Structure formats: structure tokens, C-alpha cells
Amino acid sequence: MNARVSSMTARLAANDDAPVVRVDIPVSGMTCAACQARVQRTLVRQPGVRDAAVNLMTRTASVTYDPTEASPQVFVDAIRTTGYGADLPLDLSILEEQEAADRAYAEEYRALATKAGVTLVAGLVAMIVSMPLMAPAGHEGMPATSDPFMRWVSGSLAPVVKRALPWLYSADPHALSFALLGMTVAIMVWSGRAFYARAWAAFRHHAADMNTLIAVGTGAAFLFSFAATVAPSFFVARGVAADTYYEAVIFIIALVLVGNALETRAKRQTAASLRGLANLQPKTARIERTGGEVDVPVEDVRQGDLVSVRPGERLPVDGEIVAGSSAVDESMLTGESRPVVRSGGDRVIGGTINTTGAFRYRATTLGADSVLARIVRLMREAQGTRAPVQRLADRVSAVFVPIVISLAIATFAIWYVAADTAPAVRAFAAAVAVLVIACPCAMGLAVPTAVMVATGKGAELGLLIKGGEALQRAGSLDTVVLDKTGTVTEGRPAVTDVVSYDPHRTDVELLELAAAVERRSEHPLAAAIVTSAGDRGSTLGAAESFQSYPGRGVTGLVGGISVAAGNPRLMAEWAVDTSAASADVQRLAAESKTIVLVATDGRLAGLVAIADPIKAGSRDAVSALRRMGLDIVLLTGDSEAVAKSVARAVGIDRVVAGVLPEGKVAEVRRLQEQLRVVAMVGDGVNDAPALAQADLGIAIGSGTDVAIEASDVTLVRGDLRGVAQAVGLSRRTMRTMKQNLFWAFVYNVVGIPIAAGLLYPIAGILLSPILASAAMALSSVSVLSNSLRLRRYDPRAV
Amino acid sequence: MRADDIVVVITAAVAIAWVNWYFFVAADRRADERASEQHDSATRG
């Protein structure tokens, strides 16, 4: 929906008929909301670009542009100048694209994990090597370190190291310093290069992001250490210890890399549901060609090909069964746990599993149009959309970095002025710690990870949720408006009662006669009678001399018997005495059933009652929604009597009956004017305007319907219980997002003052840059883990 | 207050002012220029 909106805005912005084209460019190296915002800003500034949306989770930039003014290559180059990676999009199907994205994640994780591992080891080595260089407590007038971590290191590790590696302590301190310098430069170039490149690119564009903080922090620490190594006498002459921070530089880079690697792995996990869907499609299909069955790659299947499926096989493409029948396990697409029986004429979906029988079917939708590909595409779009609550995080991130840099400078100045001993060293360590601890990664991850996990979990349950905004609205609903036909009820009239008044004719025989005349009618009630007779094994053919009387019924000759089936008006016209049926007619009408009277050779033979049966899960769904504190309204175009009887059966108090589609919109609007947050649940066709008017449109669809594209949430299984599950999942997700944002904010609000040394005058605690970087990595990981908890959401709990 | 304290405080104040100017004021001005350039090229085109 977002893509459609953006291309629409694009056309409006162009303000003429210039054609616009959309291209999705894969982008690598983005780690947080600030990165995403920067790539997006860069793209929007390119000439000819009408709109650009960058998706952090799927790592794509969707650019809508005028092809006469720009080209994808220009965008790729522009992204690369900002320090991120970009490639021209490959011509792949959505499923292959998902697999490619997945491989890219895996590769990135491997690369990051290797770099993080090597850098961590280097950090440990650097720490051990620098121990002999650390000023011992009280040595040369230097105070003992105030950093609890460094205090622990020098207190408990140094004696151990001294005993294990005595030669280290007898080595020339200058040689050790230079060795550390070499090692640090190597690590900065090999594993830290990306941070510096991106920070520089951002700086040139007057922008700052988390890379800026890391680059400035480690860069300053490195320069200070470098000066202390090459010109220690300069420091000593001014009463400042020539301390080096090489191990801190290496550890900061290592811990940020560990954080990034864990993030990549978690993002890969949150995309697991998409990967599962993409992997559903088999690679080959067995199709009939002249001369027998052949196995062909699934891409070579053409529309209209006959595909055969054996027990236990996965269906390669969508289609319609032509011969045979079987129970098909559709759970991976619909969440419905039991296999569904599919036979001649039924639609089957590619990716589902044939359980017991064998059948042949005709391929219908293929490739990008297939149900599976559409669901994967929809999910990819949805997972990257931004929840409105995200705007808060974005606004904060944008002004955050320059403020943190200012705070770090202020920290330096205050420490320099206030500290009695070694002011420059202490001021410096505090300023670097502030820069490092303030990295806003956790804030950037708070909302998108929750959206991604929740939409993935939804898809597993057969709920297609269109992104963050839909989730947020579903979480704040207070009123649910249910359409009756097709939503609460099956939407297909079915025969409920058959009564024969002729002692020589059974109910089934009566139904067969009625079906024989109705077979040629196109009325929905006729279809119900014919289907019911077929289900009971009727083999009678169609009637002769068929005649239809619109609004009254049908007549015809069946095996020499003249049969009339219709309402009392038709019976009156045919002078049939219906008094024998009047008690039954009254009783059934009270149950809101439609009655078809059947007469043979001018005499009343019996009646058939038809109603739209209530769906199995409707009652449970309504009570679940009520337990969640939601008001429920039944809205229908049907008569009040029918609506009330359905409402009674499922437990709804408020009924609005006899409304046209426009009336449904007005009813939804009326509720919204009472400041209610309204969800409309409908089957997506005649309810479309009301679905659009509602705060949240929920379409009941088979998953094959275009309705998927018109609503905010689609219940693939068509079961009303999905509404309660969607609301439950959304409420959980909103809670998770708020927790994430809260902790990310609190972490910065608490972490920065501690890093700046606020606790030092009170408790004597000062944070080393190393501890600050560990805390920063931990905050990102905790936000991610909190989002991943959503995967355990249990719909039975609602 | 020592003389070097005063130097540090003044330098820090200048640095903070410059950071905020560079990332907020200059960045906004640059964005406006870009937008008007784009607008010019669009209207000329």
C-alpha cells in the first residue's frame, strides 16, 4: 500500500504526465536509523528523484524517479559516496531476491564475526602488553585509576601477568608502545575502516551518525596515544602522564563489531518467517507434455500446463484441480492446522503440501503473480514500513549526535578545570567515554525489529499485517465493526431443512426434484439446493421445459412430473394449496431462513429452507474480542430480523441492519466522530469503502483475493478468530516497542552522565571508554532480544 | 583558574559552537540550496 501511495505522490509531485519508474536498490552497511535517514536524504537530493524510501530491515532503497533525468547507476554511485555499499538490482523473482538477501545477511554476519573475533583477541593482547605501561597506584604522583574496570584489571590481573610473562615487564616500554601503535593501526585499517569511511562521508554532507561517534571517540584516543608514544617528554614536562589508550581503541572497535554482528544475526532471525515462506516453493514441477510427464524447472511452467502431484509432494505452482482429489496441508500459508480437502474445480496454492491423494491440476498464476510471491512481497514491504512511534526515535536520532559531541567537549573542559591531578588524561578519558556510550543504535532498532518480528509471527498465524502503522492502530482499537455476510456467516447460502409432506417421497427425493428444476437457474438459492442435493448423492439431470419466474421461482418437467419450486406467490399463481406448510413456514421464518416451497403436479410436496450458516469460529471470536474490552457492532445490508438472529447466535448486542455500502461508511464515520478507534472487518468486496474509512481495515480473504492489497490486515484463513489474534499480537508489539524505546532512552539518559563522570564526586566511579563500548553493545543486544520475545506470542492466550 | 584552564574553556566553547553551526545551521542552509537548485533545474527542464 505504501508503495502505491508513494508512486501516487510521485506522480502528483511531477505535476505533469512525465512517467515515473520505481527501482529497488540493495544497500549494504546500514546499521541504524541514522544510516537509513542519511541514505534516504542522499537519494532524495538526486536530480530527477520524486521519492525515495530506504528500508533498513530488507536493506533496499526504493527510488521513484523520472527515467529521462536519472538512472539506477546514478543512485548506486550516490549511495556509495555516502560510505555504504550499493549494487544495481538483479533481475530476480521475489523469492530468489529473498534468498539472495538472506545469503547477503549470512555473508555479512560471517565477515563481521571474523573481524570482531580477531579484534577482540587483539584487544586482549593489547591489554596484556600495555599492563607494564600502566602507572601503578600512587606512582610518580599519579592517582590510582577511578575506573572500576581498570582498577580490577590492574589489581587482579597485573600480578598474574607479571608472574606468567616476566619478560614483558623487563622489556623496553618504548618498544612496547610502538608495538601497540602498529597493532592498533592495523586493526583500525582492517576492521575499523568502514566506520571511518562512513563517518567522513557523513561529515562531508553535514551529517552525523553512530559512525561519527565511534570515529571521533577512537580517533581522539588514538591521536592522544600516538602523541604520547612519539613524544612522551612533551607530556611529562607538563606534569601529565604519557598514558596510551591503544587497548581502548581496539576494544571499542571490537565491541562495536560484536554488537553489529549480533544485530545482523538477529535481523536474519527476524527475517526467518520470510525465509521459510521463500523456501516453500519446490524447484521443479511434473507437468504433462506430449509423450507423457516430464520434470521441468518451476520457471518453465506455463499458464494452462497440467501439473501432477503425488502424495507427500509440495505443490509447485497455483492452479485449479482438474482430476483427482486430496487433503492439502495449507498450514504454512493460512495457519489452519488441519489439511483441507480439495477436489475438482477447487483452487490450490503453490507451496502447500499434498498429503494423501494424487491429483492433476491446471497451472493458473505463476511467478511474481503467485500467491506465495505476493505474500512474500507484501511482507517485505510491510516489515520495513515505519510505525508512527518511529518518528519519535528518528527526531531524537537526528539531533542526538551533534549534541553528544557538544557534551563530550563540555565534559573535557569541565574535567580539565576541575581535576586536581592529571587533568588532561582524566578529561580525555571521560570525553571519549561519553562519545562511545552515546551511540544511538538501540534507539534505531527499537521499533523496526519489533515490527519485523510481529509481522513475521502474524504471517505464521495466517494474519498478513501491513507494517508498523497497521500494527500500531490495531493495538489501540476500541471498537470492532463486523460485516455479517461472509464475515460472521459463511456468505454462501446452504440448505438447512428439508420437509416432505408427501408420505411416498423421502426428504432426499424431494430435494432431488427441487434440484433438478433449480439446476438451470442462476439464483444463489438455486445453487444452494443443487449443491445440497449433490452432497447427498443426487444423480438426477436437469429438468425439461424449464421456466424461470424472476422474483418468484422456477418450473419444469422432471421424469414426466411437473415441478414448481418457489415462494408463496408462485404457488398462488399455480393454485397450489400451501396451508399444510403454514406452521413450518412460520417457524422457519422466525429463524430468519428463506423458504422454497416445492409442488409436484399441482399439489404441495414439501419445502426446503435455506440460510447462511454462521462460521464455526464466530462465537468464540466475538467472546474473545469482548474479553479484550472491545465494543462490537454487527453491520449488514440484510433485514433487521436476520441480523438480530445472527447477532443473538454469536453474542453481539449492537446491530445496525439494512445499510447500503455508503451507509456502512457513514456508520464507521459516526463511530469515529465519537472518538472511537474503529476496525472494520469485511470480505473486502462490497465493504471496500468502509474498510478504507475505518482506522483499521481487516479483510477476510482466502489469501488469493485482491482484497489483500486493499486492507491493513488480511486474515488468510478467513476465520474471525484471527481478528482477536491480530489485536492481541498488536497490543503485545506496541508494548514491546514502548519497552524498547524506554530502555534505549533510559540507557542514554543514564549512561551519558555516568560516562561524563557525574558519579565521580559522589561515589568515585568513572567509566573507562572500554566499559562504555561494552555497555553500548549490550543495549543494542537487549533491545533486539526483547523484540525477539514476540516470536513466542501464543494466540491461544487471547 | 589557571591560564591553560581559560584557554581550554574558550576553545571548548568555540568547538561546541562550531559543531552546532556545522551540523544544524550549515546543514539546513545546504539542504535549502540543494532544494532550490533542484527546483531550478526542474522548472528549467
PDB file of C-alpha atoms in Angstrom, chain A residues 683-798:
ATOM      1  CA  ASP A 683     -14.924  -9.664   2.990  1.00  0.00           C
ATOM      2  CA  GLY A 684     -13.256  -6.922   1.064  1.00  0.00           C
ATOM      3  CA  VAL A 685     -15.511  -6.539  -1.967  1.00  0.00           C
ATOM      4  CA  ASN A 686     -18.685  -4.601  -1.135  1.00  0.00           C
ATOM      5  CA  ASP A 687     -17.181  -3.484   2.156  1.00  0.00           C
ATOM      6  CA  ALA A 688     -14.192  -1.826   0.475  1.00  0.00           C
ATOM      7  CA  PRO A 689     -15.270   1.799   1.152  1.00  0.00           C
ATOM      8  CA  ALA A 690     -15.945   1.044   4.818  1.00  0.00           C
ATOM      9  CA  LEU A 691     -12.630  -0.820   5.099  1.00  0.00           C
ATOM     10  CA  ALA A 692     -10.896   2.289   3.796  1.00  0.00           C
ATOM     11  CA  GLN A 693     -12.809   4.646   6.090  1.00  0.00           C
ATOM     12  CA  ALA A 694     -12.066   2.621   9.224  1.00  0.00           C
ATOM     13  CA  ASP A 695      -8.901   3.239  11.231  1.00  0.00           C
ATOM     14  CA  LEU A 696      -8.016  -0.358  10.523  1.00  0.00           C
ATOM     15  CA  GLY A 697      -9.443  -2.341   7.606  1.00  0.00           C
ATOM     16  CA  ILE A 698      -9.405  -6.084   8.154  1.00  0.00           C
ATOM     17  CA  ALA A 699     -10.210  -8.181   5.091  1.00  0.00           C
ATOM     18  CA  ILE A 700     -11.403 -11.731   5.361  1.00  0.00           C
ATOM     19  CA  GLY A 701      -9.894 -13.356   2.318  1.00  0.00           C
ATOM     20  CA  SER A 702      -8.760 -16.714   1.099  1.00  0.00           C
ATOM     21  CA  GLY A 703      -5.346 -15.165   0.579  1.00  0.00           C
ATOM     22  CA  THR A 704      -5.872 -15.371  -3.153  1.00  0.00           C
ATOM     23  CA  ASP A 705      -8.051 -12.303  -3.257  1.00  0.00           C
ATOM     24  CA  VAL A 706      -7.160  -8.827  -4.442  1.00  0.00           C
ATOM     25  CA  ALA A 707      -8.602  -7.800  -1.096  1.00  0.00           C
ATOM     26  CA  ILE A 708      -5.154  -8.471   0.370  1.00  0.00           C
ATOM     27  CA  GLU A 709      -3.956  -5.334  -1.311  1.00  0.00           C
ATOM     28  CA  ALA A 710      -6.842  -3.143  -0.142  1.00  0.00           C
ATOM     29  CA  SER A 711      -6.776  -3.754   3.592  1.00  0.00           C
ATOM     30  CA  ASP A 712      -4.422  -3.148   6.513  1.00  0.00           C
ATOM     31  CA  VAL A 713      -4.747  -6.679   7.803  1.00  0.00           C
ATOM     32  CA  THR A 714      -5.814  -9.771   5.879  1.00  0.00           C
ATOM     33  CA  LEU A 715      -6.992 -12.910   7.627  1.00  0.00           C
ATOM     34  CA  VAL A 716      -5.715 -15.556   5.239  1.00  0.00           C
ATOM     35  CA  ARG A 717      -7.671 -18.328   6.932  1.00  0.00           C
ATOM     36  CA  GLY A 718     -10.985 -16.475   6.755  1.00  0.00           C
ATOM     37  CA  ASP A 719     -11.642 -17.240  10.412  1.00  0.00           C
ATOM     38  CA  LEU A 720     -12.943 -14.383  12.555  1.00  0.00           C
ATOM     39  CA  ARG A 721     -10.789 -15.542  15.482  1.00  0.00           C
ATOM     40  CA  GLY A 722      -7.909 -14.007  13.534  1.00  0.00           C
ATOM     41  CA  VAL A 723      -9.242 -10.526  14.459  1.00  0.00           C
ATOM     42  CA  ALA A 724      -8.710 -11.228  18.151  1.00  0.00           C
ATOM     43  CA  GLN A 725      -5.290 -12.709  17.422  1.00  0.00           C
ATOM     44  CA  ALA A 726      -4.297  -9.663  15.366  1.00  0.00           C
ATOM     45  CA  VAL A 727      -5.411  -7.282  18.119  1.00  0.00           C
ATOM     46  CA  GLY A 728      -3.621  -9.375  20.749  1.00  0.00           C
ATOM     47  CA  LEU A 729      -0.415  -9.523  18.727  1.00  0.00           C
ATOM     48  CA  SER A 730      -0.533  -5.784  18.021  1.00  0.00           C
ATOM     49  CA  ARG A 731      -1.029  -4.932  21.684  1.00  0.00           C
ATOM     50  CA  ARG A 732       1.945  -7.116  22.612  1.00  0.00           C
ATOM     51  CA  THR A 733       4.009  -5.492  19.836  1.00  0.00           C
ATOM     52  CA  MET A 734       3.164  -1.972  20.964  1.00  0.00           C
ATOM     53  CA  ARG A 735       4.145  -2.914  24.472  1.00  0.00           C
ATOM     54  CA  THR A 736       7.455  -4.282  23.171  1.00  0.00           C
ATOM     55  CA  MET A 737       8.121  -1.121  21.113  1.00  0.00           C
ATOM     56  CA  LYS A 738       7.462   1.112  24.094  1.00  0.00           C
ATOM     57  CA  GLN A 739       9.701  -1.008  26.314  1.00  0.00           C
ATOM     58  CA  ASN A 740      12.435  -0.867  23.673  1.00  0.00           C
ATOM     59  CA  LEU A 741      12.213   2.898  23.269  1.00  0.00           C
ATOM     60  CA  PHE A 742      12.058   3.386  27.023  1.00  0.00           C
ATOM     61  CA  TRP A 743      15.172   1.316  27.650  1.00  0.00           C
ATOM     62  CA  ALA A 744      17.050   2.868  24.753  1.00  0.00           C
ATOM     63  CA  PHE A 745      16.297   6.367  26.084  1.00  0.00           C
ATOM     64  CA  VAL A 746      16.956   5.465  29.687  1.00  0.00           C
ATOM     65  CA  TYR A 747      20.226   3.855  28.700  1.00  0.00           C
ATOM     66  CA  ASN A 748      21.432   7.067  27.090  1.00  0.00           C
ATOM     67  CA  VAL A 749      19.986   9.343  29.758  1.00  0.00           C
ATOM     68  CA  VAL A 750      21.718   7.311  32.474  1.00  0.00           C
ATOM     69  CA  GLY A 751      24.828   6.260  30.536  1.00  0.00           C
ATOM     70  CA  ILE A 752      25.968   9.668  29.322  1.00  0.00           C
ATOM     71  CA  PRO A 753      26.150  11.384  32.733  1.00  0.00           C
ATOM     72  CA  ILE A 754      27.976   8.364  34.214  1.00  0.00           C
ATOM     73  CA  ALA A 755      30.450   8.423  31.324  1.00  0.00           C
ATOM     74  CA  ALA A 756      30.869  12.165  31.827  1.00  0.00           C
ATOM     75  CA  GLY A 757      31.898  11.448  35.404  1.00  0.00           C
ATOM     76  CA  LEU A 758      28.844  12.676  37.295  1.00  0.00           C
ATOM     77  CA  LEU A 759      29.160   9.801  39.770  1.00  0.00           C
ATOM     78  CA  TYR A 760      32.818  10.514  40.443  1.00  0.00           C
ATOM     79  CA  PRO A 761      32.370  13.245  43.077  1.00  0.00           C
ATOM     80  CA  ILE A 762      29.630  11.164  44.785  1.00  0.00           C
ATOM     81  CA  ALA A 763      30.809   7.553  44.523  1.00  0.00           C
ATOM     82  CA  GLY A 764      34.253   7.801  42.972  1.00  0.00           C
ATOM     83  CA  ILE A 765      33.098   5.882  39.871  1.00  0.00           C
ATOM     84  CA  LEU A 766      34.451   6.772  36.447  1.00  0.00           C
ATOM     85  CA  LEU A 767      33.724   4.739  33.338  1.00  0.00           C
ATOM     86  CA  SER A 768      36.569   3.740  31.053  1.00  0.00           C
ATOM     87  CA  PRO A 769      35.966   4.032  27.292  1.00  0.00           C
ATOM     88  CA  ILE A 770      36.167   0.218  27.162  1.00  0.00           C
ATOM     89  CA  LEU A 771      33.318  -0.286  29.620  1.00  0.00           C
ATOM     90  CA  ALA A 772      31.341   2.388  27.772  1.00  0.00           C
ATOM     91  CA  SER A 773      31.629   0.490  24.491  1.00  0.00           C
ATOM     92  CA  ALA A 774      30.598  -2.771  26.188  1.00  0.00           C
ATOM     93  CA  ALA A 775      27.525  -1.037  27.640  1.00  0.00           C
ATOM     94  CA  MET A 776      26.645   0.340  24.228  1.00  0.00           C
ATOM     95  CA  ALA A 777      26.844  -3.082  22.570  1.00  0.00           C
ATOM     96  CA  LEU A 778      24.772  -4.552  25.391  1.00  0.00           C
ATOM     97  CA  SER A 779      21.969  -2.021  24.935  1.00  0.00           C
ATOM     98  CA  SER A 780      21.544  -2.917  21.236  1.00  0.00           C
ATOM     99  CA  VAL A 781      21.520  -6.594  22.029  1.00  0.00           C
ATOM    100  CA  SER A 782      18.974  -6.184  24.823  1.00  0.00           C
ATOM    101  CA  VAL A 783      16.582  -4.280  22.542  1.00  0.00           C
ATOM    102  CA  LEU A 784      16.907  -6.980  19.893  1.00  0.00           C
ATOM    103  CA  SER A 785      16.340  -9.798  22.356  1.00  0.00           C
ATOM    104  CA  ASN A 786      13.253  -8.047  23.695  1.00  0.00           C
ATOM    105  CA  SER A 787      11.823  -7.849  20.164  1.00  0.00           C
ATOM    106  CA  LEU A 788      12.625 -11.497  19.509  1.00  0.00           C
ATOM    107  CA  ARG A 789      10.481 -12.430  22.509  1.00  0.00           C
ATOM    108  CA  LEU A 790       7.478 -11.603  20.316  1.00  0.00           C
ATOM    109  CA  ARG A 791       8.191 -14.806  18.443  1.00  0.00           C
ATOM    110  CA  ARG A 792       6.857 -16.664  21.453  1.00  0.00           C
ATOM    111  CA  TYR A 793       3.447 -14.923  21.215  1.00  0.00           C
ATOM    112  CA  ASP A 794       0.764 -17.537  21.799  1.00  0.00           C
ATOM    113  CA  PRO A 795      -2.592 -16.736  20.183  1.00  0.00           C
ATOM    114  CA  ARG A 796      -4.381 -19.202  22.459  1.00  0.00           C
ATOM    115  CA  ALA A 797      -3.701 -16.824  25.298  1.00  0.00           C
ATOM    116  CA  VAL A 798      -6.202 -14.312  23.868  1.00  0.00           C
TER     117      VAL A 798
END
